[in-house]
Amino acid sequence: MKQLIVTADDFGLATEVNDAVEKAHTDGILSAASLMVGASASADAVSCARRMPDLRVGLHLTLVEGRPVLPAAEIPDLVDKTGRLRNDLAAYGVAIMAMPSVRRQLRAEIRAQFDTYRATGLTLDHVNAHRHYHLHPTVLSEILAIGVDYGMRALRVPVEPISLLRAVEPMRRGPAAMVAAPWAARMLRRVKMSGLVTTDRVFGLAWSGAMTEGRVAGLLDRLPLGRTEIYTHPATSGDYEGAARGYRYNDEFAALMSRRCREAMQRSGAVVGGYGDLKDVG
């Protein structure tokens, strides 16, 4: 049996993202979205989600490179001089591990984001983290400990098999994927031990910001048995505050809307939904 989740990350980051999510779910292949509760367009995203009861929505924990939920004065070690969450990921990661005060602030921000999500009234389909920062073992520990209080049942583990990527398009494993791979393997063991639901594989890391029609259709045409998530970053325009330089937002949106990808999904025979729709099969 093939089970598939097609997700849009950064839901709530901008109205351009929200508009793309709504259109790609209504008229395209998108089945899920991950909400940034502290982002400027999060209220608009919640309104969009309420209009789409079949869209599976989860929490996109934002602990780096974004707007926190708590006031900057309450989490001074987590933010930069502008009040935004830090982007010096290596030094930040060391501080989280080495300094109890930083970990306490991190714990408070994670809980605040779960609280904010709960206040939306939306069902919590899944949890993941911006820039996969939950690969950090201490961050993961905090999420596992806090998430249980909010009914967290599913967590993304970015295990991305290079063999299938190469079948779609000859490529070398990039530095981000090489760094993520061993941490993802460790994370997978911990998530399974915690009894949480996850997928067998996730696609979107190596081609982050460039999940084009050809790549998405190629993955769908080669979709293996089991549980697969394909995540994307669609937007109707890449010209908004917080947009990542070089990301092909329009192309990713076009892929989700394309006839080629719709037909490839149909040919795959996959059952499409969210993490909450995944079923155990023998």
mmCIF file of C-alpha atoms in Angstrom:
data_model
loop_
_atom_site.group_PDB
_atom_site.id
_atom_site.type_symbol
_atom_site.label_atom_id
_atom_site.label_comp_id
_atom_site.label_asym_id
_atom_site.label_seq_id
_atom_site.Cartn_x
_atom_site.Cartn_y
_atom_site.Cartn_z
ATOM 1 C CA MET A 1 0.000 0.000 0.000
ATOM 2 C CA LYS A 2 1.217 3.486 -0.859
ATOM 3 C CA GLN A 3 0.348 6.321 1.525
ATOM 4 C CA LEU A 4 1.244 9.889 0.620
ATOM 5 C CA ILE A 5 1.289 13.302 2.279
ATOM 6 C CA VAL A 6 1.949 16.403 0.177
ATOM 7 C CA THR A 7 2.725 19.275 2.528
ATOM 8 C CA ALA A 8 3.283 23.009 2.281
ATOM 9 C CA ASP A 9 5.597 24.396 4.943
ATOM 10 C CA ASP A 10 5.634 28.033 6.162
ATOM 11 C CA PHE A 11 1.827 28.330 6.173
ATOM 12 C CA GLY A 12 1.138 31.721 7.737
ATOM 13 C CA LEU A 13 4.435 33.322 6.748
ATOM 14 C CA ALA A 14 2.736 35.618 4.215
ATOM 15 C CA THR A 15 -0.577 35.978 2.432
ATOM 16 C CA GLU A 16 1.203 34.912 -0.755
ATOM 17 C CA VAL A 17 1.940 31.570 0.906
ATOM 18 C CA ASN A 18 -1.581 31.239 2.299
ATOM 19 C CA ASP A 19 -3.161 31.949 -1.083
ATOM 20 C CA ALA A 20 -0.977 29.297 -2.706
ATOM 21 C CA VAL A 21 -1.866 26.755 -0.012
ATOM 22 C CA GLU A 22 -5.585 27.353 -0.468
ATOM 23 C CA LYS A 23 -5.450 27.098 -4.253
ATOM 24 C CA ALA A 24 -3.107 24.093 -4.270
ATOM 25 C CA HIS A 25 -5.363 22.222 -1.861
ATOM 26 C CA THR A 26 -8.606 23.164 -3.587
ATOM 27 C CA ASP A 27 -7.459 22.642 -7.177
ATOM 28 C CA GLY A 28 -4.128 20.825 -6.896
ATOM 29 C CA ILE A 29 -2.440 17.941 -5.083
ATOM 30 C CA LEU A 30 -1.685 19.564 -1.706
ATOM 31 C CA SER A 31 -3.070 17.603 1.248
ATOM 32 C CA ALA A 32 -1.404 19.171 4.314
ATOM 33 C CA ALA A 33 0.188 22.368 5.603
ATOM 34 C CA SER A 34 2.464 23.261 8.520
ATOM 35 C CA LEU A 35 1.524 26.470 10.338
ATOM 36 C CA MET A 36 4.003 29.057 11.643
ATOM 37 C CA VAL A 37 1.960 30.390 14.568
ATOM 38 C CA GLY A 38 4.168 33.426 15.218
ATOM 39 C CA ALA A 39 4.327 34.622 11.620
ATOM 40 C CA SER A 40 2.674 37.831 10.431
ATOM 41 C CA ALA A 41 -0.016 36.113 8.339
ATOM 42 C CA SER A 42 -0.818 33.298 10.766
ATOM 43 C CA ALA A 43 -4.324 34.603 11.544
ATOM 44 C CA ASP A 44 -5.085 34.676 7.825
ATOM 45 C CA ALA A 45 -3.741 31.118 7.520
ATOM 46 C CA VAL A 46 -6.042 29.918 10.296
ATOM 47 C CA SER A 47 -9.004 31.486 8.491
ATOM 48 C CA CYS A 48 -7.934 29.722 5.287
ATOM 49 C CA ALA A 49 -7.644 26.402 7.112
ATOM 50 C CA ARG A 50 -11.136 26.741 8.547
ATOM 51 C CA ARG A 51 -12.477 27.059 4.996
ATOM 52 C CA MET A 52 -10.768 23.781 4.077
ATOM 53 C CA PRO A 53 -11.832 21.031 6.492
ATOM 54 C CA ASP A 54 -9.991 18.353 4.507
ATOM 55 C CA LEU A 55 -6.632 20.147 4.743
ATOM 56 C CA ARG A 56 -4.495 18.474 7.397
ATOM 57 C CA VAL A 57 -2.758 21.191 9.405
ATOM 58 C CA GLY A 58 0.142 20.827 11.814
ATOM 59 C CA LEU A 59 2.564 22.980 13.786
ATOM 60 C CA HIS A 60 5.706 24.247 12.069
ATOM 61 C CA LEU A 61 7.747 25.035 15.179
ATOM 62 C CA THR A 62 9.851 28.094 14.429
ATOM 63 C CA LEU A 63 12.902 28.248 16.674
ATOM 64 C CA VAL A 64 15.297 29.825 14.185
ATOM 65 C CA GLU A 65 15.105 32.515 11.519
ATOM 66 C CA GLY A 66 11.625 33.822 12.254
ATOM 67 C CA ARG A 67 9.355 35.632 14.678
ATOM 68 C CA PRO A 68 8.958 34.172 18.181
ATOM 69 C CA VAL A 69 5.650 33.978 19.998
ATOM 70 C CA LEU A 70 7.041 35.166 23.330
ATOM 71 C CA PRO A 71 8.296 38.746 23.815
ATOM 72 C CA ALA A 72 11.995 39.087 23.049
ATOM 73 C CA ALA A 73 12.657 40.228 26.624
ATOM 74 C CA GLU A 74 11.546 36.813 27.900
ATOM 75 C CA ILE A 75 13.867 34.878 25.570
ATOM 76 C CA PRO A 76 16.926 37.135 25.165
ATOM 77 C CA ASP A 77 19.291 34.273 24.319
ATOM 78 C CA LEU A 78 17.059 33.027 21.502
ATOM 79 C CA VAL A 79 16.803 36.267 19.537
ATOM 80 C CA ASP A 80 19.066 38.724 17.762
ATOM 81 C CA LYS A 81 19.188 42.507 18.146
ATOM 82 C CA THR A 82 16.083 42.929 15.997
ATOM 83 C CA GLY A 83 14.023 40.570 18.158
ATOM 84 C CA ARG A 84 13.938 37.816 15.567
ATOM 85 C CA LEU A 85 14.998 34.257 16.327
ATOM 86 C CA ARG A 86 18.675 33.571 15.809
ATOM 87 C CA ASN A 87 20.153 32.300 12.568
ATOM 88 C CA ASP A 88 23.659 31.373 13.754
ATOM 89 C CA LEU A 89 22.634 27.742 13.908
ATOM 90 C CA ALA A 90 25.918 26.172 15.034
ATOM 91 C CA ALA A 91 26.624 28.574 17.907
ATOM 92 C CA TYR A 92 22.953 28.552 18.844
ATOM 93 C CA GLY A 93 22.972 24.758 18.938
ATOM 94 C CA VAL A 94 25.984 24.683 21.256
ATOM 95 C CA ALA A 95 24.349 27.227 23.558
ATOM 96 C CA ILE A 96 21.190 25.124 23.762
ATOM 97 C CA MET A 97 23.207 22.105 24.857
ATOM 98 C CA ALA A 98 25.625 23.884 27.182
ATOM 99 C CA MET A 99 23.581 26.573 28.902
ATOM 100 C CA PRO A 100 20.589 25.692 31.125
ATOM 101 C CA SER A 101 19.228 29.248 30.818
ATOM 102 C CA VAL A 102 19.052 28.947 27.036
ATOM 103 C CA ARG A 103 17.330 25.609 27.306
ATOM 104 C CA ARG A 104 14.746 27.062 29.701
ATOM 105 C CA GLN A 105 14.004 29.845 27.233
ATOM 106 C CA LEU A 106 13.778 27.333 24.395
ATOM 107 C CA ARG A 107 11.361 25.227 26.439
ATOM 108 C CA ALA A 108 9.204 28.278 27.122
ATOM 109 C CA GLU A 109 9.062 29.265 23.437
ATOM 110 C CA ILE A 110 8.188 25.730 22.322
ATOM 111 C CA ARG A 111 5.382 25.557 24.861
ATOM 112 C CA ALA A 112 4.133 29.001 23.826
ATOM 113 C CA GLN A 113 3.931 27.893 20.195
ATOM 114 C CA PHE A 114 2.002 24.760 21.149
ATOM 115 C CA ASP A 115 -0.314 26.944 23.269
ATOM 116 C CA THR A 116 -0.855 29.319 20.356
ATOM 117 C CA TYR A 117 -1.641 26.447 18.010
ATOM 118 C CA ARG A 118 -4.106 24.973 20.484
ATOM 119 C CA ALA A 119 -5.868 28.346 20.706
ATOM 120 C CA THR A 120 -6.644 28.193 16.969
ATOM 121 C CA GLY A 121 -8.979 25.253 17.557
ATOM 122 C CA LEU A 122 -7.425 23.403 14.606
ATOM 123 C CA THR A 123 -6.727 19.689 14.922
ATOM 124 C CA LEU A 124 -3.003 19.038 15.377
ATOM 125 C CA ASP A 125 -2.219 16.663 12.512
ATOM 126 C CA HIS A 126 1.566 16.734 12.896
ATOM 127 C CA VAL A 127 4.577 18.641 14.167
ATOM 128 C CA ASN A 128 7.812 19.580 12.418
ATOM 129 C CA ALA A 129 10.332 22.402 12.702
ATOM 130 C CA HIS A 130 11.530 25.229 10.505
ATOM 131 C CA ARG A 131 14.841 24.307 8.869
ATOM 132 C CA HIS A 132 14.518 20.887 10.538
ATOM 133 C CA TYR A 133 15.927 22.291 13.759
ATOM 134 C CA HIS A 134 14.258 19.444 15.637
ATOM 135 C CA LEU A 135 17.158 17.309 14.394
ATOM 136 C CA HIS A 136 19.106 18.900 17.263
ATOM 137 C CA PRO A 137 18.874 16.220 19.972
ATOM 138 C CA THR A 138 18.149 18.679 22.790
ATOM 139 C CA VAL A 139 15.464 20.450 20.780
ATOM 140 C CA LEU A 140 13.961 17.063 19.975
ATOM 141 C CA SER A 141 13.948 16.111 23.661
ATOM 142 C CA GLU A 142 12.025 19.262 24.527
ATOM 143 C CA ILE A 143 9.496 18.702 21.733
ATOM 144 C CA LEU A 144 8.919 15.103 22.796
ATOM 145 C CA ALA A 145 8.458 16.125 26.417
ATOM 146 C CA ILE A 146 6.149 19.071 25.696
ATOM 147 C CA GLY A 147 4.219 17.711 22.731
ATOM 148 C CA VAL A 148 2.554 14.975 24.750
ATOM 149 C CA ASP A 149 0.685 17.664 26.724
ATOM 150 C CA TYR A 150 -0.897 18.925 23.502
ATOM 151 C CA GLY A 151 -1.892 15.664 21.884
ATOM 152 C CA MET A 152 1.070 15.454 19.501
ATOM 153 C CA ARG A 153 0.807 12.124 17.696
ATOM 154 C CA ALA A 154 3.024 12.597 14.657
ATOM 155 C CA LEU A 155 6.435 14.118 13.966
ATOM 156 C CA ARG A 156 8.300 14.590 10.703
ATOM 157 C CA VAL A 157 11.616 12.757 10.477
ATOM 158 C CA PRO A 158 13.533 13.964 7.380
ATOM 159 C CA VAL A 159 14.948 10.640 6.194
ATOM 160 C CA GLU A 160 15.457 11.212 2.470
ATOM 161 C CA PRO A 161 16.733 8.272 0.360
ATOM 162 C CA ILE A 162 19.242 9.478 -2.189
ATOM 163 C CA SER A 163 18.618 6.489 -4.471
ATOM 164 C CA LEU A 164 15.138 7.652 -5.427
ATOM 165 C CA LEU A 165 16.306 11.215 -5.946
ATOM 166 C CA ARG A 166 18.973 9.957 -8.342
ATOM 167 C CA ALA A 167 16.392 7.897 -10.211
ATOM 168 C CA VAL A 168 14.527 11.123 -10.900
ATOM 169 C CA GLU A 169 17.551 13.292 -11.633
ATOM 170 C CA PRO A 170 21.295 12.523 -11.482
ATOM 171 C CA MET A 171 22.699 14.395 -8.509
ATOM 172 C CA ARG A 172 25.173 14.431 -5.671
ATOM 173 C CA ARG A 173 24.075 14.551 -2.075
ATOM 174 C CA GLY A 174 24.339 18.176 -0.989
ATOM 175 C CA PRO A 175 25.995 19.328 2.239
ATOM 176 C CA ALA A 176 22.677 19.963 4.021
ATOM 177 C CA ALA A 177 21.464 16.464 3.264
ATOM 178 C CA MET A 178 24.814 14.942 4.274
ATOM 179 C CA VAL A 179 24.716 16.716 7.631
ATOM 180 C CA ALA A 180 21.065 15.842 8.222
ATOM 181 C CA ALA A 181 21.259 12.133 7.342
ATOM 182 C CA PRO A 182 22.962 10.716 10.490
ATOM 183 C CA TRP A 183 20.915 12.939 12.792
ATOM 184 C CA ALA A 184 17.716 11.892 11.025
ATOM 185 C CA ALA A 185 18.589 8.224 11.550
ATOM 186 C CA ARG A 186 19.061 8.815 15.279
ATOM 187 C CA MET A 187 15.896 10.876 15.404
ATOM 188 C CA LEU A 188 13.904 8.112 13.725
ATOM 189 C CA ARG A 189 14.851 5.653 16.460
ATOM 190 C CA ARG A 190 13.800 8.087 19.198
ATOM 191 C CA VAL A 191 10.513 8.958 17.535
ATOM 192 C CA LYS A 192 9.592 5.307 17.092
ATOM 193 C CA MET A 193 10.501 4.567 20.712
ATOM 194 C CA SER A 194 8.194 7.406 21.741
ATOM 195 C CA GLY A 195 5.287 5.772 19.939
ATOM 196 C CA LEU A 196 4.753 8.677 17.549
ATOM 197 C CA VAL A 197 3.606 8.299 13.964
ATOM 198 C CA THR A 198 6.058 9.182 11.212
ATOM 199 C CA THR A 199 6.708 8.323 7.587
ATOM 200 C CA ASP A 200 9.186 5.919 6.002
ATOM 201 C CA ARG A 201 10.727 8.684 3.934
ATOM 202 C CA VAL A 202 10.495 12.439 3.324
ATOM 203 C CA PHE A 203 11.366 14.368 0.166
ATOM 204 C CA GLY A 204 12.075 18.092 0.022
ATOM 205 C CA LEU A 205 15.440 18.496 1.732
ATOM 206 C CA ALA A 206 17.893 18.055 -1.150
ATOM 207 C CA TRP A 207 15.713 20.111 -3.486
ATOM 208 C CA SER A 208 14.470 22.584 -0.886
ATOM 209 C CA GLY A 209 13.040 25.623 -2.613
ATOM 210 C CA ALA A 210 13.174 23.883 -5.978
ATOM 211 C CA MET A 211 10.509 21.177 -5.903
ATOM 212 C CA THR A 212 9.663 21.722 -9.550
ATOM 213 C CA GLU A 213 7.033 19.986 -11.638
ATOM 214 C CA GLY A 214 9.559 17.560 -13.115
ATOM 215 C CA ARG A 215 10.946 16.605 -9.721
ATOM 216 C CA VAL A 216 7.589 16.206 -7.998
ATOM 217 C CA ALA A 217 6.128 14.240 -10.901
ATOM 218 C CA GLY A 218 9.272 12.108 -11.030
ATOM 219 C CA LEU A 219 8.921 11.230 -7.356
ATOM 220 C CA LEU A 220 5.233 10.449 -7.758
ATOM 221 C CA ASP A 221 5.924 8.188 -10.745
ATOM 222 C CA ARG A 222 8.423 6.237 -8.626
ATOM 223 C CA LEU A 223 6.550 6.330 -5.342
ATOM 224 C CA PRO A 224 7.515 3.287 -3.238
ATOM 225 C CA LEU A 225 5.242 1.240 -1.048
ATOM 226 C CA GLY A 226 4.797 2.559 2.465
ATOM 227 C CA ARG A 227 4.492 6.050 3.892
ATOM 228 C CA THR A 228 5.947 9.040 2.031
ATOM 229 C CA GLU A 229 5.833 12.766 2.633
ATOM 230 C CA ILE A 230 6.724 15.308 -0.039
ATOM 231 C CA TYR A 231 7.042 18.806 1.384
ATOM 232 C CA THR A 232 7.128 22.050 -0.564
ATOM 233 C CA HIS A 233 7.265 25.835 -0.184
ATOM 234 C CA PRO A 234 4.614 27.244 -2.520
ATOM 235 C CA ALA A 235 3.695 30.899 -2.854
ATOM 236 C CA THR A 236 1.933 32.982 -5.477
ATOM 237 C CA SER A 237 4.940 35.338 -5.415
ATOM 238 C CA GLY A 238 8.395 35.245 -3.885
ATOM 239 C CA ASP A 239 8.373 38.960 -3.170
ATOM 240 C CA TYR A 240 7.390 39.106 0.501
ATOM 241 C CA GLU A 241 9.051 39.686 3.856
ATOM 242 C CA GLY A 242 10.716 36.491 5.024
ATOM 243 C CA ALA A 243 11.087 34.946 1.570
ATOM 244 C CA ALA A 244 14.241 32.870 1.221
ATOM 245 C CA ARG A 245 16.709 34.036 -1.381
ATOM 246 C CA GLY A 246 16.802 31.748 -4.408
ATOM 247 C CA TYR A 247 13.661 29.778 -3.556
ATOM 248 C CA ARG A 248 11.496 29.070 -6.604
ATOM 249 C CA TYR A 249 8.164 29.657 -4.878
ATOM 250 C CA ASN A 250 6.181 30.131 -8.081
ATOM 251 C CA ASP A 251 7.608 26.966 -9.600
ATOM 252 C CA GLU A 252 6.729 24.941 -6.504
ATOM 253 C CA PHE A 253 3.197 26.334 -6.562
ATOM 254 C CA ALA A 254 2.942 25.518 -10.267
ATOM 255 C CA ALA A 255 4.064 21.940 -9.589
ATOM 256 C CA LEU A 256 1.304 21.440 -7.030
ATOM 257 C CA MET A 257 -1.239 22.785 -9.522
ATOM 258 C CA SER A 258 0.049 21.024 -12.617
ATOM 259 C CA ARG A 259 -1.879 18.451 -14.609
ATOM 260 C CA ARG A 260 1.275 16.364 -14.937
ATOM 261 C CA CYS A 261 1.606 16.002 -11.163
ATOM 262 C CA ARG A 262 -2.110 15.319 -10.695
ATOM 263 C CA GLU A 263 -1.953 12.533 -13.254
ATOM 264 C CA ALA A 264 1.224 11.110 -11.705
ATOM 265 C CA MET A 265 -0.463 11.046 -8.303
ATOM 266 C CA GLN A 266 -3.456 9.233 -9.761
ATOM 267 C CA ARG A 267 -1.214 6.671 -11.461
ATOM 268 C CA SER A 268 0.603 6.026 -8.194
ATOM 269 C CA GLY A 269 -2.572 4.694 -6.605
ATOM 270 C CA ALA A 270 -1.530 6.274 -3.307
ATOM 271 C CA VAL A 271 -3.943 7.039 -0.503
ATOM 272 C CA VAL A 272 -3.440 10.767 0.055
ATOM 273 C CA GLY A 273 -4.004 12.714 3.280
ATOM 274 C CA GLY A 274 -2.141 13.806 6.394
ATOM 275 C CA TYR A 275 -0.245 12.135 9.211
ATOM 276 C CA GLY A 276 -3.509 11.470 11.006
ATOM 277 C CA ASP A 277 -4.682 9.401 8.020
ATOM 278 C CA LEU A 278 -1.684 7.066 7.994
ATOM 279 C CA LYS A 279 -2.555 3.454 8.702
ATOM 280 C CA ASP A 280 -0.449 0.467 9.653
ATOM 281 C CA VAL A 281 -0.386 -2.164 6.935
ATOM 282 C CA GLY A 282 1.087 -5.613 7.085
#
